XYZ file of C-alpha atoms in Angstrom:
179
model
C 3.973 21.772 -39.506
C 0.728 20.671 -37.477
C 2.347 19.512 -33.542
C 1.778 15.206 -32.790
C 0.999 12.966 -29.880
C 2.809 12.781 -26.971
C 3.016 8.701 -26.554
C 5.687 5.970 -25.463
C 7.768 3.953 -27.170
C 7.887 -0.026 -26.444
C 11.427 -0.493 -26.878
C 12.746 1.639 -24.532
C 10.814 2.723 -21.109
C 9.936 5.618 -20.286
C 10.504 7.025 -23.523
C 8.252 10.253 -24.534
C 8.173 12.376 -27.857
C 6.150 14.512 -30.129
C 6.651 15.467 -33.741
C 5.410 16.087 -37.302
C 7.576 15.287 -40.562
C 6.210 17.895 -43.409
C 8.018 15.875 -46.821
C 7.082 16.844 -50.190
C 3.579 18.346 -49.436
C 2.690 15.114 -47.307
C 2.416 15.643 -43.448
C 3.970 12.067 -41.182
C 3.068 12.193 -37.784
C 6.330 10.276 -35.584
C 5.066 8.353 -33.289
C 8.973 6.655 -31.752
C 11.485 8.857 -30.279
C 15.318 7.188 -30.017
C 18.392 8.729 -28.211
C 22.308 7.642 -28.620
C 25.549 8.417 -29.080
C 27.329 7.765 -31.625
C 30.580 8.959 -34.053
C 29.606 11.107 -37.127
C 32.576 12.809 -39.117
C 35.633 11.664 -36.439
C 33.246 13.858 -33.237
C 31.349 13.169 -30.702
C 27.546 12.987 -31.430
C 24.009 12.534 -30.014
C 21.406 11.300 -32.773
C 17.842 11.478 -32.246
C 15.747 9.534 -34.708
C 12.243 10.036 -34.537
C 10.011 7.652 -36.945
C 6.501 6.273 -37.438
C 8.340 2.563 -36.942
C 10.585 1.150 -33.619
C 13.786 1.094 -34.321
C 15.071 -2.455 -33.708
C 19.257 -3.614 -31.817
C 20.500 -4.600 -35.740
C 19.458 -1.194 -37.382
C 20.620 0.857 -34.502
C 24.313 -0.975 -35.241
C 24.425 -0.642 -38.910
C 22.971 2.637 -37.867
C 26.356 3.775 -36.068
C 28.707 1.603 -38.318
C 27.632 3.747 -40.973
C 27.785 7.136 -38.893
C 31.535 5.317 -37.839
C 31.896 5.344 -42.155
C 30.956 8.904 -42.681
C 27.435 7.689 -44.624
C 24.171 8.571 -43.696
C 22.218 5.662 -41.997
C 18.427 4.747 -43.039
C 15.514 3.878 -41.248
C 12.010 2.601 -41.512
C 10.171 5.079 -43.066
C 9.219 7.825 -41.874
C 12.316 9.213 -39.862
C 13.401 12.150 -38.843
C 17.475 12.218 -38.016
C 18.426 15.267 -35.600
C 23.181 14.962 -34.926
C 23.857 17.293 -31.948
C 26.731 18.143 -31.162
C 27.674 17.384 -27.422
C 27.215 20.721 -26.049
C 23.677 20.393 -27.537
C 22.948 22.450 -30.633
C 22.321 20.964 -33.190
C 25.098 20.178 -36.112
C 22.598 18.653 -39.537
C 19.129 16.868 -39.804
C 17.743 14.046 -41.787
C 15.127 12.402 -43.197
C 13.310 9.827 -45.544
C 9.463 9.519 -46.195
C 7.208 7.853 -48.902
C 9.529 7.793 -51.921
C 11.919 10.966 -50.689
C 14.992 11.215 -48.706
C 16.293 14.233 -47.476
C 20.289 13.590 -46.965
C 22.616 16.062 -44.124
C 20.698 19.322 -44.492
C 21.478 22.467 -41.708
C 18.768 25.287 -43.266
C 16.840 27.331 -40.629
C 16.726 23.924 -38.208
C 17.119 25.536 -34.610
C 17.232 22.803 -32.244
C 18.854 22.364 -28.305
C 19.428 19.192 -26.295
C 20.382 18.704 -23.311
C 22.256 15.463 -21.663
C 21.415 14.521 -18.113
C 20.735 11.796 -15.608
C 20.868 9.113 -18.986
C 18.317 11.336 -20.661
C 18.271 12.959 -23.746
C 15.433 16.138 -23.801
C 14.927 18.566 -25.987
C 13.439 19.760 -29.336
C 13.779 20.892 -33.112
C 12.085 22.705 -36.140
C 12.802 23.358 -39.285
C 10.530 26.547 -41.322
C 8.687 25.024 -43.934
C 11.295 25.301 -46.783
C 9.921 25.509 -49.765
C 12.379 26.858 -52.412
C 14.341 22.817 -52.707
C 13.107 20.616 -54.907
C 10.896 18.789 -52.472
C 8.854 21.014 -49.192
C 10.149 19.828 -46.186
C 10.264 20.925 -42.736
C 9.380 19.151 -39.101
C 8.982 20.223 -35.523
C 9.542 17.969 -32.525
C 10.773 17.522 -28.574
C 11.875 14.653 -27.013
C 12.462 13.574 -23.845
C 14.167 9.671 -24.063
C 16.779 7.471 -22.397
C 19.832 7.919 -24.087
C 21.760 5.204 -25.202
C 25.608 4.987 -24.418
C 28.620 4.621 -26.853
C 28.816 0.745 -26.735
C 25.040 0.768 -25.341
C 21.902 -1.671 -27.590
C 18.228 -1.124 -27.423
C 16.660 -3.750 -25.109
C 14.946 -6.611 -26.075
C 10.985 -5.927 -26.679
C 8.763 -8.578 -25.535
C 8.142 -11.246 -28.057
C 4.892 -11.430 -29.763
C 2.738 -14.535 -30.362
C 1.688 -14.759 -33.923
C -1.871 -15.550 -35.678
C -1.968 -18.725 -37.473
C 1.034 -19.396 -39.539
C 0.915 -17.952 -43.712
C 0.131 -20.713 -45.268
C -3.231 -22.306 -43.454
C -6.646 -20.416 -45.366
C -8.290 -19.130 -42.945
C -11.636 -20.986 -42.976
C -15.659 -19.974 -42.018
C -18.653 -21.658 -41.304
C -22.370 -21.992 -40.507
C -25.324 -20.530 -41.422
C -25.895 -16.811 -42.264
C -29.808 -15.772 -43.056
C -30.483 -12.208 -44.378
C -33.763 -10.766 -43.826
C -35.131 -13.204 -41.596
């Protein structure tokens, strides 16, 4: 897969990630990243989510609850979820984009994570896998703040919205074409 772009994530301070996900013959650029401590299959782990959309505090809370109960969380699509052991070894990955979802996989994926000074830094990749029903592959690198087990995402700045949805836009004036 092609490499992604370096970017900043609004929800967290000083986060950087680059990644692409190829799923069912379409390539997605992953613009956001989040790393958090969690419990999966009764083991402490670190999950890194690269996505096209910001992850909210509510999504993070739902994800941790699903993981504690043995399920796989879902985020806004497209997303790539990398699960690392506390030792930094890639345990498995899952992804979703468009109408396709791939649950816990390992395949030929490789990756490493280093947790230090409140940050998770690492990379992971899966060469294009064409054997399964849905061709898939990814390439990602990240250097993001690591949320501890009880910690949540800091609140982001409130956005000012446009006009109310039920207010029709109006245009007035005179337009003369060709003079």
